[in-house]
Amino acid sequence: MVLRTRHSTSSLDLSTRSGACGPFQGPSSTNWRRERLLRIGTNDGDTSTRVPTTDSEEHIPSETTSLHSNSNHNDYGTLPSIGARASDLLLRRSRPPLPNVQFRRTLSATVISPVSISPTLLRNTLSWRVSQRPISAYDAPLVNSRSPVDQTDINVRINGFRVWYSSFSSIDWLHDTIKDSVRFSRLRRGKSLRSHLRLVLDKSLGWIIVTVVGFLTAVVAFLVVRSEQWFFDLKYGYCADGWWKAQRFCCPVPDDLWMSSSSDGHCSSWRSWSDVISSRILDRPSSTSENDYIEYTTYTCVAILLATLSTLLTIHFTASTSFLTRKESGVLSPLFVTNKDGEEPQTPPQSKRGVLYYAAGSGIPEIKTILSGFVIHGYLGARTLFTKSSGLALSVGSGLSLGKEGPFVHIASCIGNIVSRCHSKYENNEAKRREILSAACAAGVAVAFGAPIGGTLFSLEEVSYFFPPKVMWRSFFCAMIAAITLRFLDPFGTGKLVLFQVTYDKDWHAYDLIFFVLLGALGGVYGAYFSKLNYHWSRHVRNGTWIKDHSVVEVILVTLITALFCFLNPYTRMGGTELVYNLFAECKPGSKNMHFGLCVQEPGNLDHIWPVVRAIFMTMIMKGALTIVTFGIKLPAGIFIPTLGVGACAGRILGVAVRYLQWNHPESALFSACGNDKDCVIPGLYAMVGAAAALSGVTRTTVSLAVIMFELTDTLTYAVPVMLSVLVAKTVADALEPKGIYDLVIELSQLPYLDAKHEYLWADFSINDVTNTEVDTICLDQPNTVMSLRDQLQSLLNAGHDDSGFPILRASRDREGMRMVGYIGASELEHALAIVADDPDGQVQFETSYVRAGHDMAASYSSCIEQGPEDPLDFSVYMDEAPLTIQSNSPLPLVHQFFVKLGARYVIVTNTDGDYEGVIDKKNWLAFLSGLEEKS
C-alpha cells in the first residue's frame, strides 16, 4: 500500500475558516461537524431540496440534538435492552446508501434562534454559553512537538490518538494508562534544573489538588448546613435580632440543654409565626387552638414552598438536555436528512431518551458509574454544584424524609472535578481524574459524618472502582483536610462536626449480644424490603403513571402529606439529624435534658414507657413509609439520615423494652452482670446499633459503616456490637434481596455499571454467545471513500452504538480469513471525516507501523503538530494498532477479567488461526451479564 501524498487543501482551508479543529486540537462545534458530514456528496448550490425545518427544530436544544436517540431502550443510559435478541444488538454489514441530504447553511455554530426570546430559550442560551468553554485536545500532550523527534514514544503511535469521549460512553482505561506513562517518562528525561522542578511539581500536584478539594468541600458543607438550619427553622418563625439567624444561634442554650424541650418558650428573640400573625394581623391575643392552627398552616405552606423551589431549580437548571458540549456526535438527527425527491425518509419511530436531572437524588449511584469509567458531561460541573448545594439546603429545610449526607458525596465530586480540570494532567486524562474523584468522595463522607477514616473506607468499599494505595493515601489526606476545616468553621456552634455525635459512660454486657443480633436481623429485613418497595414504586408508579410527566406535582403532594402527618408528632416534626441525636443520647441521672421525653423517669412502669414507645413506633412507621415514596423524587435527597432514623427508632424501642425487663426482673440470670445497677441498659446504645443495622441493610456497606459509627461515638468500646449487627444485617438483606438500594437505582436507570464484586454463573455459555460477529467493519482490500465511511458511521450511530467503533481488517495471505489491522472509534472517525468532508470520493488510508517502516515514523508523527498531517486522508493516526484480542475458545471468566481488571472498552475475538471473528464491546457485555442475572 502506497502512501498518498496529495493534499485536500479545500478541506483544510474551510476547516480553518469555520473554526474547525485540526487532528490534534480540541473538538469543533457539534453543529459544524454535522453540517460537514451531511455535506458529503451533496451539491451546495442546490437549495431546492433543503429541509424546511423550523427554527425551534433546528436551534432549540433537546435530547435528540445533543445525544443519540437510542431505539433499544428509553433510559438515559446506553446499555442495550436486556431482553433484546442478539440479532437486534448487531449491526449488519450490508446497508443501503445514505440518501441525498441537505443542510441549512449557517455562519457559525451558534444555536441561538432568531425567534422571540422566551425564558426557556434564554435559559438554554445561558447554559450553552457556560458549557461551551474552550476544550483542549484530549491527546495533544502525547504529540508534544517541542520534544526531540527521537524521544517520541512508540506507544503513542501504536495505541492511536483519541479525540473526545461523548456523553454516556465509557472511557478507555488502557489508553489513559499508557498516555500517563508516556507523559511521566518524558518528564523524567529532562536533566536541567527546570525539568527537575517540573517533575517535583508534577508529583506534588495531586496532593495540592486534594488539599484544595478538601478545603472547598468543607466550606460548601458549612454553607449548606447553615442554610439548611435557617430554612428548617423558617417553618416555625424567625429571629428578631437578625433574620439570618437560625433558632439555635438566635437562642443559645447551655450544652446540657442543647436540643432539649426544656429550653422551649424561653427565648424572647425568637418570634413564632403565630405570635406575628396574632399581633400584626389579628391585632389581638389568639387562643391556643388558633395558635396551633396558624403554626400548622404556616409549617405546611413554608415546607411546600421550599420543596417546590428545590425541585424547580433541579428540573430547570440541571436537565441533561440543557448540557450541550462539543464532545457529542454530529451524526445525529434525521431532521437534516431528505430523500432525493425531497420527501422525508420513512424511518421507524425512535423512543426519546429519558431525561436525567443531574441534581436530583443522592448522586451516589451515578458517581459509582462515573468512577467505573462512564462519562456524563455536566454531571460534575459548576452548574450542577450550585444547584445541588442550594437545592439540598431547600429540600432538607422543607422537612421531607431525606438527608444531606449522601448528596455531600456528589457535591464533593463536583468540586474535585472542577479543581482537577485546572491542569492538563487531569483535564486530558479521564482515568487520572477519577483518582481525584475518589479522594473527593472520601471528603464528602468526612464532612457528612465527621468521620475521615470512615470516609476513606466508604470511598474504597462503596463508590470507587480503581483504588490503588496512592489513591487511598490521598483520599485519607483529603478527608482529613475536610474534617479539620469543618471543625474550625463549626457549623453547629457546638464544636462538633455533626449533630449526632454522642458518648456513652457504660460498657455493654454479654446478654446485649442477643438483642444486637436481633437488631441486625431486623435491619436486614427492613433494608431488603425497603429496597424492593422503593424499586417497584419508582418503576411502576413514578415512571409508569401520570406522575412521570408531573414531577413538580409529585414533589408538592409528597411534601403536603409529609407536613400534614409529621407536624402532629414531635419526633417526626423535628429534623432528621436532631431525631437521630435524641434517639442515640444517653439519659444521664440528674440532667435537665430529657431529650423530648425519651428519658423515662420510671423505666419499670409500663404506664410511663408506653406513650413514649407508641410515639417512637409511629415515628418509625411514618419515616419508613415516607422515605419509600420520597427517595427518587426530582430534588436533592439522601437516604442515610432517614434510614438511620428508622433503625434508631427500632433500636430505642427494643432498648426501652430490655430496660423494662431489667428493672422488673433484676434477679434474672440474664441480667446477672448488672448486679444492683438498674441503669446498666442503655437504650441509646441499642438505637445506635439498630441505626447501623438498618443502614447496612439498605446500602450493604459494612466496614466503612462500622468505622463511621466508631468515630461518631469517639470510642472503640462498642466495636463488637456494631460489627455484629452490621454483618448480620448484610447477611439477612443479601439473602432476601441480593442488590442494595444503589445497585437497584443503577439497574432501574440502565446505567452501564460493571460490578467487579459480583459473582456470575456462566452455565453452558461460551464466548460465541456474546461475540458480535456481524458488526460493521472497514476492509482495507476494498475502496474506503469519505462518503462510504460517513454512511457506515451514520448507520452505526443511528443503531445506538455510539460507544462503539469499527474493526479494520485485511485479507489473510491465504485469502481464507480476515486479519486484524486495527480499530478506530466512532468519535475518532467522525472527527477525521469532518476535516476531509469536501473530498467525498477521496480514498481513506489506514496503515500500520510496519507498512510505513520505510520512512521516519517519529518525524512524521511529530510534524503533524507543526504543519498538519502529510495527508489528511490518512487516518492511521487515529487507529489502535494493538487492541486487546482473545481467542474464541477462551472461557467467559477470562473475558470478564479483561473488562473488570484491565478496564477494556472492547475486545477483539479471533479464532485459533488468528483470523478475525467479531467484537465484544463493554455495553454488549453488560447486557449479556444482565441476562445471566435474570436466568440465575
mmCIF file with all atom_site columns, N, CA and C in Angstrom, residues 231 234-236 273 277 293-309 394 397-398 556 559-564 567:
data_model
loop_
_atom_site.group_PDB
_atom_site.id
_atom_site.type_symbol
_atom_site.label_atom_id
_atom_site.label_alt_id
_atom_site.label_comp_id
_atom_site.label_asym_id
_atom_site.label_entity_id
_atom_site.label_seq_id
_atom_site.pdbx_PDB_ins_code
_atom_site.Cartn_x
_atom_site.Cartn_y
_atom_site.Cartn_z
_atom_site.occupancy
_atom_site.B_iso_or_equiv
_atom_site.pdbx_formal_charge
_atom_site.auth_seq_id
_atom_site.auth_comp_id
_atom_site.auth_asym_id
_atom_site.auth_atom_id
_atom_site.pdbx_PDB_model_num
ATOM 1   N N  . PHE A 1 231 ? -33.484 27.522 56.842 1.00 0.00 ? 231 PHE A N  1
ATOM 2   C CA . PHE A 1 231 ? -34.700 27.153 56.122 1.00 0.00 ? 231 PHE A CA 1
ATOM 3   C C  . PHE A 1 231 ? -35.612 26.287 56.991 1.00 0.00 ? 231 PHE A C  1
ATOM 4   N N  . LEU A 1 234 ? -37.324 28.314 59.518 1.00 0.00 ? 234 LEU A N  1
ATOM 5   C CA . LEU A 1 234 ? -38.232 29.286 58.924 1.00 0.00 ? 234 LEU A CA 1
ATOM 6   C C  . LEU A 1 234 ? -39.674 28.791 58.949 1.00 0.00 ? 234 LEU A C  1
ATOM 7   N N  . LYS A 1 235 ? -39.871 27.509 59.042 1.00 0.00 ? 235 LYS A N  1
ATOM 8   C CA . LYS A 1 235 ? -41.236 26.970 59.111 1.00 0.00 ? 235 LYS A CA 1
ATOM 9   C C  . LYS A 1 235 ? -41.916 27.314 60.431 1.00 0.00 ? 235 LYS A C  1
ATOM 10  N N  . TYR A 1 236 ? -41.124 27.659 61.442 1.00 0.00 ? 236 TYR A N  1
ATOM 11  C CA . TYR A 1 236 ? -41.676 27.959 62.767 1.00 0.00 ? 236 TYR A CA 1
ATOM 12  C C  . TYR A 1 236 ? -41.704 29.451 63.074 1.00 0.00 ? 236 TYR A C  1
ATOM 13  N N  . TRP A 1 273 ? -44.546 32.272 64.073 1.00 0.00 ? 273 TRP A N  1
ATOM 14  C CA . TRP A 1 273 ? -45.499 32.844 63.117 1.00 0.00 ? 273 TRP A CA 1
ATOM 15  C C  . TRP A 1 273 ? -46.859 33.080 63.779 1.00 0.00 ? 273 TRP A C  1
ATOM 16  N N  . ILE A 1 277 ? -48.614 36.713 63.486 1.00 0.00 ? 277 ILE A N  1
ATOM 17  C CA . ILE A 1 277 ? -49.945 36.882 62.901 1.00 0.00 ? 277 ILE A CA 1
ATOM 18  C C  . ILE A 1 277 ? -50.937 37.418 63.941 1.00 0.00 ? 277 ILE A C  1
ATOM 19  N N  . TYR A 1 293 ? -53.457 26.109 64.936 1.00 0.00 ? 293 TYR A N  1
ATOM 20  C CA . TYR A 1 293 ? -53.896 26.132 63.544 1.00 0.00 ? 293 TYR A CA 1
ATOM 21  C C  . TYR A 1 293 ? -52.969 26.993 62.689 1.00 0.00 ? 293 TYR A C  1
ATOM 22  N N  . ILE A 1 294 ? -52.584 28.150 63.228 1.00 0.00 ? 294 ILE A N  1
ATOM 23  C CA . ILE A 1 294 ? -51.682 29.037 62.479 1.00 0.00 ? 294 ILE A CA 1
ATOM 24  C C  . ILE A 1 294 ? -50.327 28.364 62.258 1.00 0.00 ? 294 ILE A C  1
ATOM 25  N N  . GLU A 1 295 ? -49.794 27.756 63.300 1.00 0.00 ? 295 GLU A N  1
ATOM 26  C CA . GLU A 1 295 ? -48.499 27.101 63.165 1.00 0.00 ? 295 GLU A CA 1
ATOM 27  C C  . GLU A 1 295 ? -48.577 25.911 62.201 1.00 0.00 ? 295 GLU A C  1
ATOM 28  N N  . TYR A 1 296 ? -49.664 25.187 62.263 1.00 0.00 ? 296 TYR A N  1
ATOM 29  C CA . TYR A 1 296 ? -49.866 24.049 61.357 1.00 0.00 ? 296 TYR A CA 1
ATOM 30  C C  . TYR A 1 296 ? -49.893 24.531 59.905 1.00 0.00 ? 296 TYR A C  1
ATOM 31  N N  . THR A 1 297 ? -50.625 25.622 59.663 1.00 0.00 ? 297 THR A N  1
ATOM 32  C CA . THR A 1 297 ? -50.768 26.134 58.294 1.00 0.00 ? 297 THR A CA 1
ATOM 33  C C  . THR A 1 297 ? -49.460 26.701 57.766 1.00 0.00 ? 297 THR A C  1
ATOM 34  N N  . THR A 1 298 ? -48.811 27.534 58.569 1.00 0.00 ? 298 THR A N  1
ATOM 35  C CA . THR A 1 298 ? -47.556 28.134 58.103 1.00 0.00 ? 298 THR A CA 1
ATOM 36  C C  . THR A 1 298 ? -46.475 27.072 57.914 1.00 0.00 ? 298 THR A C  1
ATOM 37  N N  . TYR A 1 299 ? -46.448 26.090 58.807 1.00 0.00 ? 299 TYR A N  1
ATOM 38  C CA . TYR A 1 299 ? -45.479 24.999 58.667 1.00 0.00 ? 299 TYR A CA 1
ATOM 39  C C  . TYR A 1 299 ? -45.657 24.286 57.327 1.00 0.00 ? 299 TYR A C  1
ATOM 40  N N  . THR A 1 300 ? -46.894 23.984 56.979 1.00 0.00 ? 300 THR A N  1
ATOM 41  C CA . THR A 1 300 ? -47.176 23.266 55.735 1.00 0.00 ? 300 THR A CA 1
ATOM 42  C C  . THR A 1 300 ? -46.874 24.136 54.516 1.00 0.00 ? 300 THR A C  1
ATOM 43  N N  . CYS A 1 301 ? -47.288 25.391 54.553 1.00 0.00 ? 301 CYS A N  1
ATOM 44  C CA . CYS A 1 301 ? -47.081 26.278 53.396 1.00 0.00 ? 301 CYS A CA 1
ATOM 45  C C  . CYS A 1 301 ? -45.600 26.536 53.145 1.00 0.00 ? 301 CYS A C  1
ATOM 46  N N  . VAL A 1 302 ? -44.847 26.821 54.184 1.00 0.00 ? 302 VAL A N  1
ATOM 47  C CA . VAL A 1 302 ? -43.417 27.080 54.005 1.00 0.00 ? 302 VAL A CA 1
ATOM 48  C C  . VAL A 1 302 ? -42.705 25.814 53.532 1.00 0.00 ? 302 VAL A C  1
ATOM 49  N N  . ALA A 1 303 ? -43.091 24.650 54.047 1.00 0.00 ? 303 ALA A N  1
ATOM 50  C CA . ALA A 1 303 ? -42.476 23.395 53.605 1.00 0.00 ? 303 ALA A CA 1
ATOM 51  C C  . ALA A 1 303 ? -42.725 23.163 52.119 1.00 0.00 ? 303 ALA A C  1
ATOM 52  N N  . ILE A 1 304 ? -43.954 23.378 51.669 1.00 0.00 ? 304 ILE A N  1
ATOM 53  C CA . ILE A 1 304 ? -44.267 23.207 50.248 1.00 0.00 ? 304 ILE A CA 1
ATOM 54  C C  . ILE A 1 304 ? -43.505 24.211 49.406 1.00 0.00 ? 304 ILE A C  1
ATOM 55  N N  . LEU A 1 305 ? -43.377 25.448 49.871 1.00 0.00 ? 305 LEU A N  1
ATOM 56  C CA . LEU A 1 305 ? -42.642 26.477 49.137 1.00 0.00 ? 305 LEU A CA 1
ATOM 57  C C  . LEU A 1 305 ? -41.174 26.092 48.977 1.00 0.00 ? 305 LEU A C  1
ATOM 58  N N  . LEU A 1 306 ? -40.553 25.642 50.046 1.00 0.00 ? 306 LEU A N  1
ATOM 59  C CA . LEU A 1 306 ? -39.141 25.279 49.985 1.00 0.00 ? 306 LEU A CA 1
ATOM 60  C C  . LEU A 1 306 ? -38.916 24.085 49.061 1.00 0.00 ? 306 LEU A C  1
ATOM 61  N N  . ALA A 1 307 ? -39.759 23.055 49.184 1.00 0.00 ? 307 ALA A N  1
ATOM 62  C CA . ALA A 1 307 ? -39.601 21.879 48.332 1.00 0.00 ? 307 ALA A CA 1
ATOM 63  C C  . ALA A 1 307 ? -39.863 22.211 46.862 1.00 0.00 ? 307 ALA A C  1
ATOM 64  N N  . THR A 1 308 ? -40.836 23.075 46.609 1.00 0.00 ? 308 THR A N  1
ATOM 65  C CA . THR A 1 308 ? -41.126 23.459 45.224 1.00 0.00 ? 308 THR A CA 1
ATOM 66  C C  . THR A 1 308 ? -39.962 24.229 44.617 1.00 0.00 ? 308 THR A C  1
ATOM 67  N N  . LEU A 1 309 ? -39.382 25.154 45.360 1.00 0.00 ? 309 LEU A N  1
ATOM 68  C CA . LEU A 1 309 ? -38.216 25.879 44.859 1.00 0.00 ? 309 LEU A CA 1
ATOM 69  C C  . LEU A 1 309 ? -37.064 24.915 44.554 1.00 0.00 ? 309 LEU A C  1
ATOM 70  N N  . LEU A 1 394 ? -32.609 23.642 50.529 1.00 0.00 ? 394 LEU A N  1
ATOM 71  C CA . LEU A 1 394 ? -34.053 23.863 50.472 1.00 0.00 ? 394 LEU A CA 1
ATOM 72  C C  . LEU A 1 394 ? -34.826 22.584 50.774 1.00 0.00 ? 394 LEU A C  1
ATOM 73  N N  . GLY A 1 397 ? -34.409 21.561 54.405 1.00 0.00 ? 397 GLY A N  1
ATOM 74  C CA . GLY A 1 397 ? -35.122 22.524 55.229 1.00 0.00 ? 397 GLY A CA 1
ATOM 75  C C  . GLY A 1 397 ? -36.624 22.391 55.158 1.00 0.00 ? 397 GLY A C  1
ATOM 76  N N  . SER A 1 398 ? -37.136 21.783 54.094 1.00 0.00 ? 398 SER A N  1
ATOM 77  C CA . SER A 1 398 ? -38.584 21.625 53.979 1.00 0.00 ? 398 SER A CA 1
ATOM 78  C C  . SER A 1 398 ? -39.137 20.578 54.929 1.00 0.00 ? 398 SER A C  1
ATOM 79  N N  . ILE A 1 556 ? -44.871 18.316 45.339 1.00 0.00 ? 556 ILE A N  1
ATOM 80  C CA . ILE A 1 556 ? -45.825 19.063 46.165 1.00 0.00 ? 556 ILE A CA 1
ATOM 81  C C  . ILE A 1 556 ? -46.710 18.112 46.966 1.00 0.00 ? 556 ILE A C  1
ATOM 82  N N  . THR A 1 559 ? -44.647 16.465 49.755 1.00 0.00 ? 559 THR A N  1
ATOM 83  C CA . THR A 1 559 ? -44.381 17.437 50.812 1.00 0.00 ? 559 THR A CA 1
ATOM 84  C C  . THR A 1 559 ? -45.626 17.733 51.626 1.00 0.00 ? 559 THR A C  1
ATOM 85  N N  . LEU A 1 560 ? -46.757 17.838 50.959 1.00 0.00 ? 560 LEU A N  1
ATOM 86  C CA . LEU A 1 560 ? -48.016 18.101 51.663 1.00 0.00 ? 560 LEU A CA 1
ATOM 87  C C  . LEU A 1 560 ? -48.346 16.959 52.625 1.00 0.00 ? 560 LEU A C  1
ATOM 88  N N  . ILE A 1 561 ? -48.228 15.723 52.146 1.00 0.00 ? 561 ILE A N  1
ATOM 89  C CA . ILE A 1 561 ? -48.517 14.574 53.010 1.00 0.00 ? 561 ILE A CA 1
ATOM 90  C C  . ILE A 1 561 ? -47.533 14.518 54.167 1.00 0.00 ? 561 ILE A C  1
ATOM 91  N N  . THR A 1 562 ? -46.261 14.779 53.877 1.00 0.00 ? 562 THR A N  1
ATOM 92  C CA . THR A 1 562 ? -45.246 14.752 54.928 1.00 0.00 ? 562 THR A CA 1
ATOM 93  C C  . THR A 1 562 ? -45.532 15.806 55.997 1.00 0.00 ? 562 THR A C  1
ATOM 94  N N  . ALA A 1 563 ? -45.845 17.012 55.567 1.00 0.00 ? 563 ALA A N  1
ATOM 95  C CA . ALA A 1 563 ? -46.093 18.092 56.525 1.00 0.00 ? 563 ALA A CA 1
ATOM 96  C C  . ALA A 1 563 ? -47.352 17.830 57.358 1.00 0.00 ? 563 ALA A C  1
ATOM 97  N N  . LEU A 1 564 ? -48.410 17.342 56.713 1.00 0.00 ? 564 LEU A N  1
ATOM 98  C CA . LEU A 1 564 ? -49.658 17.118 57.430 1.00 0.00 ? 564 LEU A CA 1
ATOM 99  C C  . LEU A 1 564 ? -49.523 16.047 58.510 1.00 0.00 ? 564 LEU A C  1
ATOM 100 N N  . PHE A 1 567 ? -46.281 16.930 61.394 1.00 0.00 ? 567 PHE A N  1
ATOM 101 C CA . PHE A 1 567 ? -46.452 18.019 62.347 1.00 0.00 ? 567 PHE A CA 1
ATOM 102 C C  . PHE A 1 567 ? -47.114 17.539 63.636 1.00 0.00 ? 567 PHE A C  1
#
